């Protein structure tokens, strides 16, 4: 397996919430600037052509990532049947849950109880999504998630922005430069965080912990991302004839490759 089990600070429970939230705020900004929501929305609509659903249950939502914008784009294009979005997490942050639910955004709610992605049969109905979070899962856990979707006959869409396509030696060689680039990106993106808190500014510009965590996690996520071959290995001989899997490059509407997807859905029943 090409994927390497490196650590990310965000995976540690001892990471202070102020730093964790600061990093996830930057991830939201990055997705918005990069146009990720449009790519994901198109992928979701692609799944709906194959399997009908009216709700999306996002797994490992964190601060919401690009999914808030994704659901808005989908519903803006469909005036008749609105899609619902349920955000979930294994360790839901009460402050983020409260913040999103208090906004009373149309067709959006954040579930305040824990949801284990390896137990998809316990999740709310609809398409299950994992956005730039699958690489956090160790192989045994990742395999359980894929198997859980298949065994419970639930549609799932996994999207990863990074692609693990460079040799590990080159990654180590260029790591110092890559970290500097990401730190500079962090400094540039911070003013775009909404709302921009004093703590975000403090731990970015005066005590630069957020940039360091953002840069390291961003680079290690590249090596932790599963390749197409890794995913095929995880699926192994567990594939069922009545469940369809598809793995491929995601694309922007201009044809430019932008991350990759793992798509799974039942072939029968209410499948289309």
XYZ file of N, CA and C in Angstrom:
816
model
N 0.853 -1.201 0.000
C 0.000 0.000 0.000
C 0.884 1.245 0.000
N 0.623 2.149 -0.935
C 1.452 3.348 -1.049
C 1.175 4.343 0.084
N -0.044 4.373 0.586
C -0.387 5.298 1.666
C 0.518 5.072 2.868
N 0.946 6.199 3.478
C 1.809 6.142 4.654
C 1.028 6.648 5.874
N 1.194 5.963 6.987
C 0.478 6.337 8.211
C 1.273 7.383 8.991
N 1.320 8.602 8.442
C 1.926 9.727 9.147
C 0.874 10.368 10.055
N 1.300 11.226 10.944
C 0.335 11.840 11.861
C -0.086 13.218 11.374
N -1.304 13.587 11.739
C -1.801 14.948 11.564
C -2.226 15.459 12.926
N -1.912 16.701 13.219
C -2.250 17.270 14.516
C -3.756 17.223 14.785
N -4.553 17.381 13.726
C -6.009 17.390 13.895
C -6.556 16.078 14.426
N -5.792 14.997 14.290
C -6.252 13.695 14.765
C -6.069 13.516 16.266
N -5.276 14.389 16.892
C -5.003 14.243 18.313
C -6.071 14.949 19.153
N -6.659 14.253 20.118
C -7.702 14.878 20.952
C -7.192 16.012 21.819
N -5.853 16.041 22.067
C -5.319 17.098 22.926
C -5.129 18.432 22.202
N -5.303 18.445 20.890
C -5.144 19.714 20.161
C -6.220 20.693 20.628
N -5.828 21.872 21.112
C -6.825 22.838 21.613
C -7.867 23.180 20.542
N -9.098 23.327 20.968
C -10.185 23.613 20.029
C -9.950 24.905 19.258
N -9.294 25.881 19.892
C -9.050 27.151 19.217
C -8.133 26.947 18.009
N -7.167 26.032 18.126
C -6.271 25.744 17.010
C -6.993 24.893 15.974
N -7.705 23.875 16.445
C -8.451 23.004 15.540
C -9.457 23.806 14.715
N -10.202 24.682 15.392
C -11.191 25.503 14.694
C -10.517 26.467 13.732
N -9.371 27.022 14.147
C -8.641 27.930 13.268
C -8.208 27.258 11.984
N -7.755 26.003 12.095
C -7.327 25.254 10.909
C -8.518 24.912 10.020
N -9.614 24.438 10.630
C -10.787 24.080 9.820
C -11.400 25.312 9.153
N -11.285 26.470 9.805
C -11.747 27.714 9.174
C -10.971 27.979 7.883
N -9.670 27.718 7.927
C -8.828 27.921 6.744
C -9.167 26.919 5.648
N -9.507 25.697 6.046
C -9.887 24.682 5.065
C -11.145 25.099 4.335
N -12.097 25.681 5.068
C -13.328 26.177 4.447
C -13.000 27.263 3.422
N -12.122 28.188 3.801
C -11.715 29.263 2.891
C -11.046 28.691 1.652
N -10.136 27.727 1.865
C -9.432 27.129 0.727
C -10.414 26.480 -0.250
N -11.357 25.710 0.274
C -12.345 25.054 -0.592
C -13.143 26.087 -1.382
N -13.482 27.189 -0.721
C -14.266 28.228 -1.393
C -13.470 28.889 -2.510
N -12.211 29.219 -2.226
C -11.364 29.861 -3.233
C -11.041 28.910 -4.386
N -10.934 27.618 -4.081
C -10.565 26.639 -5.097
C -11.754 26.183 -5.947
N -12.967 26.478 -5.490
C -14.148 26.058 -6.256
C -14.501 24.589 -6.064
N -14.160 24.035 -4.887
C -14.424 22.625 -4.617
C -15.915 22.306 -4.609
N -16.734 23.223 -4.117
C -18.170 22.966 -3.970
C -18.820 22.604 -5.301
N -18.423 23.262 -6.357
C -19.006 22.978 -7.675
C -18.667 21.557 -8.122
N -17.428 21.134 -7.873
C -16.993 19.786 -8.250
C -17.793 18.744 -7.485
N -17.942 18.944 -6.178
C -18.665 17.986 -5.339
C -20.143 17.957 -5.705
N -20.719 19.129 -5.951
C -22.137 19.190 -6.330
C -22.388 18.383 -7.600
N -21.508 18.504 -8.584
C -21.651 17.749 -9.826
C -21.531 16.249 -9.578
N -20.630 15.844 -8.680
C -20.478 14.430 -8.347
C -21.738 13.894 -7.673
N -22.308 14.681 -6.768
C -23.536 14.262 -6.071
C -24.688 14.100 -7.062
N -24.820 15.033 -7.973
C -25.870 14.934 -8.987
C -25.641 13.725 -9.888
N -24.382 13.388 -10.104
C -24.038 12.199 -10.885
C -24.520 10.941 -10.173
N -24.307 10.878 -8.846
C -24.783 9.730 -8.075
C -26.304 9.654 -8.124
N -26.971 10.810 -8.030
C -28.440 10.818 -8.007
C -29.040 10.325 -9.322
N -28.300 10.444 -10.412
C -28.773 9.888 -11.677
C -28.804 8.358 -11.641
N -28.014 7.778 -10.742
C -27.910 6.322 -10.645
C -28.707 5.754 -9.480
N -28.928 6.579 -8.449
C -29.627 6.118 -7.252
C -30.362 7.308 -6.639
N -31.667 7.194 -6.514
C -32.464 8.338 -6.081
C -32.379 8.559 -4.565
N -32.207 9.797 -4.149
C -32.188 10.165 -2.731
C -32.561 11.628 -2.614
N -33.045 12.002 -1.437
C -33.469 13.390 -1.205
C -32.706 14.019 -0.040
N -31.757 13.280 0.524
C -30.991 13.788 1.658
C -29.537 13.344 1.552
N -28.646 14.202 2.028
C -27.225 13.903 2.099
C -26.828 13.884 3.570
N -26.198 12.801 3.997
C -25.647 12.719 5.346
C -24.135 12.759 5.231
N -23.557 13.861 5.665
C -22.113 14.043 5.559
C -21.438 13.483 6.804
N -20.446 12.619 6.598
C -19.720 11.977 7.695
C -18.404 12.693 7.943
N -18.041 12.876 9.199
C -16.795 13.575 9.518
C -16.824 15.014 9.059
N -17.898 15.713 9.373
C -18.129 17.054 8.817
C -17.209 18.127 9.374
N -16.739 17.942 10.627
C -15.903 18.992 11.216
C -16.667 20.305 11.300
N -16.138 21.344 10.683
C -16.809 22.650 10.696
C -17.747 22.825 9.502
N -17.942 21.758 8.744
C -18.861 21.828 7.604
C -18.162 21.773 6.269
N -16.882 22.190 6.245
C -16.134 22.163 4.984
C -16.885 22.877 3.873
N -16.847 22.322 2.666
C -17.541 22.954 1.543
C -19.004 22.540 1.421
N -19.492 21.648 2.315
C -20.822 21.069 2.121
C -21.958 22.082 2.253
N -21.785 23.123 3.049
C -22.830 24.145 3.154
C -23.030 24.839 1.807
N -21.927 25.108 1.138
C -22.014 25.726 -0.187
C -22.509 24.720 -1.219
N -22.121 23.455 -1.059
C -22.547 22.408 -1.997
C -24.063 22.301 -2.027
N -24.687 22.208 -0.850
C -26.146 22.026 -0.797
C -26.866 23.246 -1.352
N -26.295 24.422 -1.151
C -26.889 25.637 -1.705
C -26.858 25.614 -3.234
N -25.739 25.149 -3.788
C -25.618 25.068 -5.241
C -26.601 24.049 -5.815
N -26.733 22.907 -5.159
C -27.654 21.874 -5.645
C -29.086 22.374 -5.606
N -29.485 22.977 -4.501
C -30.869 23.437 -4.355
C -31.177 24.655 -5.218
N -30.160 25.457 -5.495
C -30.375 26.615 -6.373
C -30.702 26.168 -7.791
N -30.197 25.000 -8.167
C -30.436 24.491 -9.514
C -31.668 23.630 -9.626
N -32.319 23.333 -8.484
C -33.529 22.506 -8.492
C -34.618 23.239 -7.719
N -35.525 23.871 -8.439
C -36.545 24.709 -7.814
C -37.685 23.900 -7.200
N -37.801 22.621 -7.531
C -38.967 21.841 -7.131
C -38.702 20.949 -5.916
N -37.681 20.101 -5.950
C -37.399 19.185 -4.839
C -36.086 19.568 -4.184
N -36.163 20.116 -2.982
C -34.978 20.565 -2.269
C -34.288 19.390 -1.568
N -32.967 19.377 -1.627
C -32.160 18.357 -0.973
C -31.853 18.796 0.451
N -31.943 17.854 1.401
C -31.584 18.137 2.786
C -30.145 17.710 3.049
N -29.500 18.401 3.985
C -28.132 18.070 4.376
C -28.076 17.887 5.883
N -27.561 16.722 6.313
C -27.330 16.457 7.733
C -25.816 16.334 7.939
N -25.250 17.224 8.722
C -23.823 17.173 9.051
C -23.637 16.304 10.294
N -22.600 15.482 10.300
C -22.344 14.616 11.453
C -20.843 14.516 11.707
N -20.500 14.018 12.888
C -19.094 13.814 13.213
C -18.992 12.780 14.332
N -17.858 12.092 14.392
C -17.628 11.136 15.471
C -17.437 11.880 16.790
N -16.754 13.048 16.709
C -16.590 13.925 17.864
C -17.158 15.297 17.517
N -18.487 15.451 17.509
C -19.062 16.750 17.139
C -18.646 17.844 18.123
N -18.195 18.963 17.565
C -17.793 20.107 18.380
C -19.049 20.896 18.752
N -19.429 20.920 20.047
C -20.676 21.590 20.452
C -20.778 23.034 19.973
N -19.650 23.747 19.968
C -19.664 25.149 19.555
C -20.015 25.272 18.071
N -19.441 24.388 17.241
C -19.714 24.421 15.804
C -21.135 23.961 15.515
N -21.576 22.901 16.209
C -22.946 22.410 16.049
C -23.940 23.516 16.374
N -23.718 24.175 17.485
C -24.620 25.248 17.926
C -24.584 26.418 16.948
N -23.392 26.755 16.484
C -23.231 27.883 15.560
C -24.003 27.654 14.262
N -23.882 26.447 13.695
C -24.547 26.148 12.423
C -26.055 26.016 12.610
N -26.477 25.312 13.662
C -27.921 25.111 13.867
C -28.641 26.409 14.213
N -27.955 27.318 14.898
C -28.587 28.596 15.251
C -28.816 29.483 14.032
N -28.067 29.239 12.964
C -28.256 30.034 11.747
C -29.553 29.664 11.023
N -30.100 28.475 11.362
C -31.344 27.996 10.746
C -31.268 28.079 9.219
N -30.178 27.568 8.695
C -29.991 27.553 7.242
C -31.000 26.608 6.606
N -31.596 26.975 5.494
C -32.610 26.129 4.859
C -32.065 24.738 4.531
N -32.806 23.695 4.949
C -32.503 22.302 4.598
C -31.185 21.798 5.189
N -30.665 22.468 6.240
C -29.383 22.067 6.823
C -29.517 21.938 8.335
N -28.994 20.845 8.877
C -28.898 20.710 10.328
C -27.639 19.919 10.669
N -27.116 20.165 11.861
C -25.927 19.459 12.346
C -26.366 18.540 13.486
N -26.159 17.244 13.325
C -26.531 16.280 14.359
C -25.573 16.410 15.541
N -26.123 16.570 16.729
C -25.266 16.828 17.892
C -24.771 15.562 18.576
N -25.230 14.383 18.127
C -24.760 13.124 18.703
C -23.708 12.491 17.800
N -22.839 11.683 18.381
C -21.745 11.062 17.648
C -22.251 10.072 16.610
N -21.579 10.025 15.466
C -21.902 9.053 14.428
C -20.619 8.380 13.959
N -20.584 7.066 14.042
C -19.434 6.266 13.639
C -19.578 5.921 12.164
N -18.631 6.375 11.336
C -18.714 6.156 9.885
C -18.609 4.686 9.511
N -18.108 3.847 10.424
C -18.022 2.409 10.126
C -19.363 1.715 10.359
N -20.334 2.456 10.896
C -21.675 1.911 11.148
C -22.696 2.719 10.344
N -22.572 2.652 9.035
C -23.402 3.483 8.161
C -24.892 3.157 8.293
N -25.201 1.940 8.708
C -26.611 1.560 8.884
C -27.283 2.360 9.993
N -26.486 3.000 10.875
C -27.060 3.806 11.957
C -27.188 5.276 11.566
N -26.723 5.629 10.390
C -26.742 7.033 9.941
C -28.110 7.406 9.384
N -28.448 8.681 9.394
C -29.687 9.123 8.749
C -29.716 8.714 7.280
N -30.919 8.634 6.730
C -31.085 8.189 5.346
C -30.380 9.109 4.356
N -30.216 8.582 3.145
C -29.687 9.395 2.052
C -28.270 9.037 1.657
N -27.741 9.804 0.731
C -26.368 9.620 0.276
C -25.401 9.953 1.405
N -24.434 9.072 1.637
C -23.403 9.330 2.634
C -22.190 9.947 1.917
N -21.677 11.025 2.454
C -20.514 11.672 1.848
C -19.379 11.778 2.866
N -18.158 11.696 2.356
C -16.962 11.965 3.150
C -16.085 12.874 2.306
N -15.920 14.107 2.751
C -15.213 15.112 1.967
C -13.848 15.401 2.584
N -12.796 15.000 1.880
C -11.408 15.225 2.309
C -11.155 14.736 3.735
N -11.809 13.643 4.095
C -11.628 13.094 5.445
C -11.287 11.607 5.437
N -11.455 10.948 4.301
C -11.234 9.506 4.226
C -9.768 9.150 4.500
N -8.852 10.043 4.128
C -7.427 9.754 4.325
C -7.044 9.712 5.798
N -7.883 10.261 6.672
C -7.615 10.207 8.104
C -7.801 8.795 8.662
N -8.520 7.957 7.931
C -8.857 6.624 8.425
C -7.726 5.626 8.164
N -7.361 4.882 9.191
C -6.396 3.812 9.009
C -7.007 2.738 8.107
N -6.175 1.930 7.443
C -6.692 0.949 6.484
C -7.821 0.077 7.011
N -7.708 -0.423 8.229
C -8.757 -1.291 8.782
C -10.076 -0.531 8.915
N -9.994 0.737 9.345
C -11.200 1.557 9.492
C -11.766 1.941 8.129
N -10.891 2.323 7.208
C -11.334 2.674 5.848
C -12.056 1.506 5.196
N -11.520 0.314 5.379
C -12.141 -0.879 4.802
C -13.525 -1.122 5.413
N -13.645 -0.915 6.734
C -14.935 -1.091 7.399
C -15.978 -0.108 6.862
N -15.545 1.120 6.563
C -16.479 2.128 6.036
C -17.016 1.686 4.684
N -16.118 1.243 3.805
C -16.536 0.786 2.479
C -17.442 -0.435 2.584
N -17.079 -1.370 3.445
C -17.885 -2.566 3.614
C -19.241 -2.247 4.228
N -19.259 -1.296 5.171
C -20.511 -0.919 5.822
C -21.498 -0.328 4.824
N -20.994 0.516 3.914
C -21.865 1.099 2.884
C -22.435 0.003 1.988
N -21.579 -0.929 1.609
C -22.001 -2.000 0.712
C -22.978 -2.959 1.391
N -22.673 -3.374 2.616
C -23.517 -4.343 3.319
C -24.872 -3.753 3.705
N -24.901 -2.454 4.010
C -26.165 -1.805 4.358
C -26.892 -1.263 3.126
N -26.274 -1.470 1.963
C -26.856 -1.061 0.675
C -27.194 0.435 0.666
N -26.217 1.230 1.101
C -26.373 2.676 1.125
C -25.437 3.318 0.101
N -25.900 4.349 -0.610
C -25.008 5.039 -1.549
C -23.981 5.862 -0.793
N -22.768 5.930 -1.319
C -21.705 6.684 -0.659
C -20.854 7.391 -1.699
N -20.419 8.595 -1.361
C -19.511 9.359 -2.219
C -18.375 9.875 -1.353
N -17.169 9.443 -1.668
C -15.966 9.890 -0.969
C -15.171 10.766 -1.927
N -14.799 11.949 -1.461
C -14.029 12.867 -2.305
C -12.749 13.258 -1.589
N -11.637 13.149 -2.301
C -10.348 13.581 -1.775
C -9.746 14.610 -2.727
N -9.282 15.707 -2.163
C -8.709 16.785 -2.966
C -7.298 16.453 -3.423
N -6.516 15.846 -2.524
C -5.125 15.516 -2.840
C -5.042 14.177 -3.562
N -3.938 13.980 -4.286
C -3.661 12.687 -4.911
C -2.238 12.271 -4.548
N -2.124 11.081 -4.035
C -0.843 10.557 -3.579
C -0.071 10.008 -4.780
N 0.518 10.907 -5.543
C 1.129 10.495 -6.818
C 2.601 10.888 -6.959
N 3.264 11.177 -5.816
C 4.698 11.466 -5.898
C 5.456 10.478 -5.002
N 6.672 10.117 -5.355
C 7.474 9.199 -4.530
C 7.739 9.801 -3.151
N 7.774 8.970 -2.142
C 7.965 9.428 -0.771
C 9.290 10.163 -0.592
N 10.334 9.752 -1.319
C 11.636 10.420 -1.192
C 11.569 11.864 -1.692
N 10.830 12.076 -2.795
C 10.659 13.438 -3.297
C 9.839 14.266 -2.326
N 8.859 13.631 -1.701
C 8.030 14.339 -0.716
C 8.897 14.854 0.426
N 9.763 13.996 0.959
C 10.651 14.416 2.045
C 11.621 15.495 1.574
N 12.110 15.373 0.347
C 13.083 16.323 -0.181
C 12.503 17.729 -0.288
N 11.256 17.806 -0.760
C 10.640 19.119 -0.977
C 9.762 19.564 0.198
N 9.749 18.783 1.275
C 8.889 19.117 2.416
C 9.165 20.512 2.986
N 10.410 20.913 3.234
C 10.645 22.260 3.797
C 10.041 23.370 2.935
N 10.258 23.276 1.616
C 9.714 24.298 0.714
C 8.191 24.253 0.720
N 7.625 23.049 0.713
C 6.168 22.904 0.704
C 5.543 23.499 1.964
N 6.197 23.296 3.096
C 5.683 23.847 4.345
C 5.691 25.371 4.317
N 6.757 25.957 3.795
C 6.844 27.415 3.698
C 5.717 27.953 2.812
N 5.475 27.282 1.687
C 4.418 27.723 0.767
C 3.057 27.695 1.455
N 2.782 26.618 2.201
C 1.488 26.504 2.879
C 1.353 27.510 4.021
N 2.439 27.795 4.695
C 2.395 28.813 5.759
C 2.067 30.182 5.171
N 2.690 30.512 4.052
C 2.398 31.785 3.382
C 0.941 31.820 2.927
N 0.453 30.695 2.384
C -0.955 30.611 1.974
C -1.875 30.879 3.153
N -1.516 30.311 4.304
C -2.312 30.509 5.517
C -2.396 31.984 5.891
N -1.263 32.671 5.818
C -1.224 34.099 6.159
C -2.085 34.912 5.203
N -2.108 34.499 3.939
C -2.897 35.217 2.927
C -4.387 34.924 3.071
N -4.738 33.667 3.396
C -6.152 33.274 3.456
C -6.862 33.739 4.717
N -6.122 33.950 5.793
C -6.750 34.265 7.086
C -7.730 35.440 7.032
N -7.434 36.551 6.343
C -8.411 37.656 6.296
C -9.742 37.272 5.664
N -9.784 36.151 4.932
C -11.018 35.715 4.287
C -11.884 34.846 5.202
N -11.386 34.517 6.403
C -12.174 33.735 7.360
C -13.337 34.592 7.850
N -14.536 34.021 7.832
C -15.735 34.744 8.265
C -16.504 33.901 9.281
N -16.770 34.435 10.477
C -16.245 35.699 11.008
C -14.795 35.518 11.463
N -14.022 36.566 11.331
C -12.611 36.529 11.705
C -12.487 36.944 13.169
N -12.096 35.983 14.007
C -12.009 36.248 15.446
C -10.624 36.739 15.850
N -10.563 37.322 17.041
C -9.278 37.776 17.579
C -8.343 36.586 17.789
N -8.887 35.442 18.235
C -8.065 34.254 18.476
C -7.438 33.740 17.181
N -8.208 33.822 16.087
C -7.670 33.379 14.800
C -6.484 34.265 14.407
N -6.612 35.555 14.615
C -5.525 36.493 14.303
C -4.342 36.267 15.235
N -4.628 36.108 16.530
C -3.574 35.930 17.537
C -2.700 34.713 17.227
N -3.365 33.570 16.960
C -2.604 32.331 16.757
C -2.196 32.116 15.296
N -2.371 33.165 14.497
C -1.864 33.126 13.119
C -0.681 34.061 12.963
N -0.838 35.296 13.387
C 0.182 36.305 13.129
C 1.117 36.572 14.313
N 0.601 36.481 15.538
C 1.422 36.795 16.711
C 2.067 35.547 17.316
N 1.265 34.489 17.445
C 1.769 33.189 17.909
C 1.386 32.186 16.821
N 2.228 32.008 15.811
C 1.815 31.303 14.579
C 1.690 29.779 14.692
N 0.801 29.349 15.584
C 0.575 27.909 15.738
C -0.334 27.388 14.622
N -1.376 28.147 14.304
C -2.318 27.715 13.263
C -1.612 27.495 11.924
N -0.762 28.416 11.453
C -0.062 28.173 10.182
C 0.798 26.921 10.201
N 1.476 26.660 11.314
C 2.337 25.486 11.403
C 1.520 24.196 11.351
N 0.411 24.170 12.076
C -0.454 22.986 12.069
C -1.091 22.802 10.698
N -1.570 23.893 10.117
C -2.195 23.837 8.790
C -1.207 23.317 7.746
N 0.025 23.812 7.796
C 1.035 23.424 6.810
C 1.418 21.954 6.958
N 1.691 21.526 8.199
C 2.094 20.134 8.404
C 0.969 19.171 8.027
N -0.237 19.454 8.513
C -1.362 18.562 8.214
C -1.654 18.526 6.717
N -1.509 19.671 6.069
C -1.754 19.721 4.631
C -0.789 18.872 3.846
N 0.468 18.877 4.268
C 1.479 18.087 3.564
C 1.393 16.599 3.887
N 1.164 16.257 5.148
C 1.082 14.839 5.496
C -0.176 14.192 4.930
N -1.227 14.974 4.740
C -2.452 14.404 4.163
C -2.200 13.864 2.762
N -1.228 14.453 2.067
C -0.886 13.973 0.725
C -0.389 12.533 0.782
N 0.495 12.235 1.735
C 1.047 10.887 1.854
C 0.059 9.912 2.493
N -0.938 10.453 3.200
C -1.931 9.593 3.844
C -3.100 9.269 2.918
N -3.154 9.914 1.774
C -4.261 9.694 0.851
C -4.122 8.339 0.159
N -5.231 7.634 0.054
C -5.237 6.326 -0.608
C -5.179 6.496 -2.126
N -4.345 5.703 -2.768
C -4.289 5.693 -4.229
C -5.412 4.811 -4.767
N -5.616 4.848 -6.072
C -6.632 3.987 -6.678
C -6.330 2.523 -6.372
N -5.052 2.153 -6.465
C -4.657 0.764 -6.181
C -4.904 0.413 -4.722
N -4.659 1.359 -3.816
C -4.921 1.120 -2.400
C -6.402 0.839 -2.169
N -7.261 1.618 -2.837
C -8.702 1.459 -2.653
C -9.173 0.113 -3.180
N -8.650 -0.272 -4.333
C -8.998 -1.588 -4.886
C -8.579 -2.683 -3.917
N -7.435 -2.486 -3.261
C -6.969 -3.451 -2.276
C -7.906 -3.496 -1.073
N -8.409 -2.343 -0.641
C -9.341 -2.296 0.484
C -10.653 -2.998 0.142
N -11.115 -2.805 -1.086
C -12.354 -3.461 -1.517
C -12.131 -4.959 -1.663
N -10.976 -5.327 -2.212
C -10.578 -6.730 -2.328
C -11.650 -7.622 -2.910
N -11.833 -8.763 -2.276
C -12.805 -9.761 -2.752
C -14.180 -9.553 -2.139
N -14.339 -8.423 -1.418
C -15.609 -8.168 -0.739
C -16.666 -7.565 -1.652
N -16.304 -7.275 -2.892
C -17.269 -6.669 -3.804
C -18.455 -7.601 -4.022
N -19.650 -7.011 -4.027
C -20.866 -7.786 -4.264
C -21.424 -7.453 -5.638
N -22.066 -8.425 -6.256
C -22.585 -8.233 -7.615
C -23.718 -7.221 -7.666
N -24.437 -7.045 -6.550
C -25.580 -6.133 -6.555
C -25.220 -4.735 -6.073
N -23.921 -4.442 -5.975
C -23.470 -3.128 -5.532
C -22.367 -2.658 -6.469
N -22.508 -1.431 -6.951
C -21.579 -0.898 -7.948
C -20.562 0.050 -7.311
N -19.287 -0.147 -7.628
C -18.231 0.764 -7.187
C -17.605 1.445 -8.399
N -17.252 2.716 -8.235
C -16.561 3.452 -9.297
C -15.516 4.355 -8.646
N -14.323 4.370 -9.213
C -13.228 5.198 -8.718
C -12.673 5.984 -9.903
N -12.497 7.281 -9.754
C -11.993 8.048 -10.883
C -11.568 9.453 -10.503
N -10.991 10.143 -11.470
C -10.589 11.536 -11.262
C -11.814 12.439 -11.295
N -11.889 13.347 -10.351
C -12.935 14.372 -10.381
C -12.468 15.501 -11.299
N -13.425 16.201 -11.877
C -13.073 17.269 -12.815
C -13.906 18.515 -12.575
N -13.283 19.650 -12.846
C -14.048 20.888 -12.896
C -14.789 20.935 -14.233
N -15.688 21.876 -14.370
C -16.487 21.940 -15.601
C -15.656 22.331 -16.811
N -14.469 22.875 -16.561
C -13.577 23.201 -17.687
C -12.707 22.011 -18.094
N -12.946 20.859 -17.440
C -12.216 19.652 -17.788
C -10.946 19.425 -16.998
N -10.559 20.382 -16.150
C -9.331 20.247 -15.366
C -9.549 19.261 -14.221
N -8.605 18.317 -14.056
C -8.699 17.353 -12.970
C -8.562 18.059 -11.623
N -9.404 17.620 -10.672
C -9.427 18.285 -9.372
C -9.810 17.257 -8.306
N -8.814 16.494 -7.851
C -9.063 15.472 -6.855
C -9.611 14.196 -7.470
N -10.097 13.305 -6.619
C -10.679 12.064 -7.112
C -11.846 11.635 -6.231
N -12.610 10.662 -6.721
C -13.800 10.214 -5.989
C -13.849 8.696 -5.908
N -14.549 8.218 -4.876
C -14.959 6.820 -4.747
C -16.474 6.864 -4.639
N -17.144 6.192 -5.532
C -18.598 6.222 -5.588
C -19.141 4.795 -5.468
N -20.116 4.595 -4.588
C -20.732 3.290 -4.438
C -22.231 3.412 -4.300
N -22.979 2.479 -4.902
C -24.439 2.527 -4.811
C -25.019 1.162 -5.194
N -26.194 0.819 -4.635
C -26.848 -0.444 -4.983
C -27.310 -0.439 -6.443
N -27.294 -1.589 -7.071
C -27.700 -1.684 -8.470
C -29.206 -1.858 -8.628
N -29.865 -2.311 -7.548
C -31.287 -2.625 -7.676
C -32.130 -1.799 -6.720
N -33.328 -2.314 -6.394
C -34.317 -1.639 -5.563
C -34.606 -0.260 -6.126
N -34.284 0.825 -5.347
C -34.617 2.141 -5.883
C -33.476 2.733 -6.685
N -32.506 1.904 -7.039
C -31.465 2.368 -7.939
C -32.050 2.652 -9.293
N -31.465 3.579 -10.031
C -32.028 3.984 -11.315
C -31.289 3.331 -12.458
